[in-house]
GROMACS .gro file of C-alpha atoms in nm:
model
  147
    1UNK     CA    1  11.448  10.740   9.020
    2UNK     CA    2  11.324  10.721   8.680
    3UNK     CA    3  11.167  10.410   8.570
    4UNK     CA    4  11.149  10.294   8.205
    5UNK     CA    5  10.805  10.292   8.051
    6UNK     CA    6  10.735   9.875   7.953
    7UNK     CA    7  10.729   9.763   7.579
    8UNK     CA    8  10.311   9.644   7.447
    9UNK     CA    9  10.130   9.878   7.643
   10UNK     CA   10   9.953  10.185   7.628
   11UNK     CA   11   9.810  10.223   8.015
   12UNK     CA   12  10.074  10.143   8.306
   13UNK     CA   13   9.923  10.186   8.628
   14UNK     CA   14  10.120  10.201   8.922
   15UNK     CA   15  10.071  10.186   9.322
   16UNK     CA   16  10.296  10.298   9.599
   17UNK     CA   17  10.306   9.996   9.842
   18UNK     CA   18  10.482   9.939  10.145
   19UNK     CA   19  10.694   9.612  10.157
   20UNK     CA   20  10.746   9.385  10.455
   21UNK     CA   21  11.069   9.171  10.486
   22UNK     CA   22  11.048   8.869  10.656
   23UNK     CA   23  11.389   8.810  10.880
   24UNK     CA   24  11.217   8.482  11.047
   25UNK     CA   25  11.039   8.188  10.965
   26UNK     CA   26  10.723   8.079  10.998
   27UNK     CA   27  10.404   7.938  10.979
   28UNK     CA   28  10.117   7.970  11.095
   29UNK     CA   29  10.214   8.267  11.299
   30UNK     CA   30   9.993   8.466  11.550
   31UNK     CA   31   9.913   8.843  11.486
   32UNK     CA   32  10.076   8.894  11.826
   33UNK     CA   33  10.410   8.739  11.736
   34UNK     CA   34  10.392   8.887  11.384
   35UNK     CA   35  10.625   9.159  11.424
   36UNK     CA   36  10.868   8.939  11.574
   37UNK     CA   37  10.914   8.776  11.201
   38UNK     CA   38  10.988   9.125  11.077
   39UNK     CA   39  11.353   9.228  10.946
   40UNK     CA   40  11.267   9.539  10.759
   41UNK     CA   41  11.020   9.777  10.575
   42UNK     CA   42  11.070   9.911  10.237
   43UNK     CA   43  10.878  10.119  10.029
   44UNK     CA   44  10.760   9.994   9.648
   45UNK     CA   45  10.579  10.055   9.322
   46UNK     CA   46  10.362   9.787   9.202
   47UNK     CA   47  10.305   9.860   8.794
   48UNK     CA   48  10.060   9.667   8.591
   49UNK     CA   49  10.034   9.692   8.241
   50UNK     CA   50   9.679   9.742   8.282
   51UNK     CA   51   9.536   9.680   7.916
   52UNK     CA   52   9.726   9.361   7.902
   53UNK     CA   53   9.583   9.264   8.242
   54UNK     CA   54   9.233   9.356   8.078
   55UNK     CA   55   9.288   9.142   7.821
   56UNK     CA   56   9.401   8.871   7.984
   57UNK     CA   57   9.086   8.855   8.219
   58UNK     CA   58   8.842   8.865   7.911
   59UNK     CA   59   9.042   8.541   7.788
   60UNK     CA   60   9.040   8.385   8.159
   61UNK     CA   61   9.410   8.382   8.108
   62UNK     CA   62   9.687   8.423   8.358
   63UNK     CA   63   9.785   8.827   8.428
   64UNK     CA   64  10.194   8.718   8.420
   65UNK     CA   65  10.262   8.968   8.112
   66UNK     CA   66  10.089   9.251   8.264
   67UNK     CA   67  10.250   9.222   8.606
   68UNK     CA   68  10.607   9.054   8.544
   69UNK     CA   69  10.778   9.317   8.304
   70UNK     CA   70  11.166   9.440   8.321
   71UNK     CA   71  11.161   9.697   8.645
   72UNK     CA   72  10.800   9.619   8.725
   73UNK     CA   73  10.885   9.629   9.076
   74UNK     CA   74  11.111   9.900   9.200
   75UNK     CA   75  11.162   9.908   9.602
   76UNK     CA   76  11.397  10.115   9.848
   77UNK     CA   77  11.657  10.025  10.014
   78UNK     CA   78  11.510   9.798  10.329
   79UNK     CA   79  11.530   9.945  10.665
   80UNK     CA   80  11.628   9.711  10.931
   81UNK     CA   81  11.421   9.691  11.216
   82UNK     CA   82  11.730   9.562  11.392
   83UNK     CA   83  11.966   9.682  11.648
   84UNK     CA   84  12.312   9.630  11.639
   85UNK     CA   85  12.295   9.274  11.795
   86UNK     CA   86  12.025   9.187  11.532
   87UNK     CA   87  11.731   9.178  11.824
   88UNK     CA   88  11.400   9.367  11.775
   89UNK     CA   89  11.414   9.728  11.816
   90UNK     CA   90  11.111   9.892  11.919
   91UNK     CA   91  11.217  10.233  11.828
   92UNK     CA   92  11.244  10.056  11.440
   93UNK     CA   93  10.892   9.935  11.457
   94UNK     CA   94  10.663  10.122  11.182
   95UNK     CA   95  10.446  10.370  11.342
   96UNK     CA   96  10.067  10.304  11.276
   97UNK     CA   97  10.029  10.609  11.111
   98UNK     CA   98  10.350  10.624  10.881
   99UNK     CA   99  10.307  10.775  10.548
  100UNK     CA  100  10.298  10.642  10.184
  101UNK     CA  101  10.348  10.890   9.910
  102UNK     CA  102  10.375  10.830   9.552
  103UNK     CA  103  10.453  11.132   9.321
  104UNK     CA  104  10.481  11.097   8.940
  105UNK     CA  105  10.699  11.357   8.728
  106UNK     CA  106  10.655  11.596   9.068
  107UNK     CA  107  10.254  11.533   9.078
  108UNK     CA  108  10.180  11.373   9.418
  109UNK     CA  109   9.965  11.060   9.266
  110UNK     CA  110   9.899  10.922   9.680
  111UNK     CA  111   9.979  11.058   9.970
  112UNK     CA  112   9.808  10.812  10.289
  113UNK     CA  113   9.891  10.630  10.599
  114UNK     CA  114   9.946  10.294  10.638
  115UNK     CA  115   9.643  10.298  10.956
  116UNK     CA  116   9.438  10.322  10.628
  117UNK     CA  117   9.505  10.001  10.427
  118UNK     CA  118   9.229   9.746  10.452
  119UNK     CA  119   9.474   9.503  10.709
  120UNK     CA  120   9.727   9.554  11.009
  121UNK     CA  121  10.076   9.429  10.936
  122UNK     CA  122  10.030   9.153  11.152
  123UNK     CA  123   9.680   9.041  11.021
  124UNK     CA  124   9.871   9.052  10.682
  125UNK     CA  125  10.160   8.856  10.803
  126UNK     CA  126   9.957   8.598  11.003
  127UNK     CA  127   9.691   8.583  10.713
  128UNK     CA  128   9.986   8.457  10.449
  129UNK     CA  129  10.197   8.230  10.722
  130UNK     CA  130   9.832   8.011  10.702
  131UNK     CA  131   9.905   7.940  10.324
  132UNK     CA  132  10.333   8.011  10.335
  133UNK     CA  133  10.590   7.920  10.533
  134UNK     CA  134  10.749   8.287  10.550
  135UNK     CA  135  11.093   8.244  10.546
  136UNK     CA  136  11.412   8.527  10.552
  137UNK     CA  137  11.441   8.734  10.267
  138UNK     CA  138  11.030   8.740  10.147
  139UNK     CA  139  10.890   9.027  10.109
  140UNK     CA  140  10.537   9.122  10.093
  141UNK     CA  141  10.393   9.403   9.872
  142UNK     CA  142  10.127   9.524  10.066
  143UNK     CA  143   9.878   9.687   9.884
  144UNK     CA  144   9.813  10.055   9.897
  145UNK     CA  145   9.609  10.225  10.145
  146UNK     CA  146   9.292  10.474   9.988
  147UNK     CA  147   9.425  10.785   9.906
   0.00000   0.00000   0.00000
């Protein structure tokens, strides 16, 4: 899809993330029940109007205008990780080594695997359900693996 280029700024950066929706609540949840708490994976672009963000940190001000911007975060469609009687499906799960790929006007920009991001799904989802109650419908922006 094309994506409009953001008004007061001269350097958008951008990050192909995977995105984790929550279809259960919880808190405090163990890395071995984390996937449990999954509905869904989508794929997303996190943008940044970088110089504004730059900016911003020299002032010790807040980054809100250089990451909250009309279409500053464009996702897929979700895929359920539901079967038909909305139970876990293990064949829906998100292989370790699934792929993230980010191409700009054709150019492949990142092309990884999610084994290579800095924490597991679980860790991630168990890390945030210390400080959030995760609830259906959240989604988490994961980060972007190296590459």
């Amino acid at each position: 899809n094309q994506q409009k280029y953001p008004p007061m700024t001269k350097s958008l950066h951008y990050e192909g993330e995977l995105i984790i929706a929550i279809g259960k609540e919880g808190l405090n949840i163990s890395e071995k029940d984390a996937k449990s708490h999954i509905f869904g994976y989508a794929i997303g672009c996190d943008l940044t109007r970088r110089d504004l963000q730059s900016q911003a940190k020299k002032l010790s001000r807040p980054w809100d205008i250089a990451k909250g911007f009309d279409y500053s975060a464009p996702m897929s469609q979700i895929v359920s990780t539901q079967d038909n009687n909305n139970n876990q499906d293990e064949n829906h799960l998100l292989p370790d080594n699934a792929k993230i790929q980010l191409s700009v006007n054709g150019q492949t920009k990142q092309n990884s695997t999610i084994d290579h991001m800095i924490w597991s799904i679980p860790e991630m989802i168990s890390f945030l359900s210390q400080y959030f109650r995760l609830k259906p419908g959240d989604l988490i922006m994961t980060g972007t693996p190296a590459g």
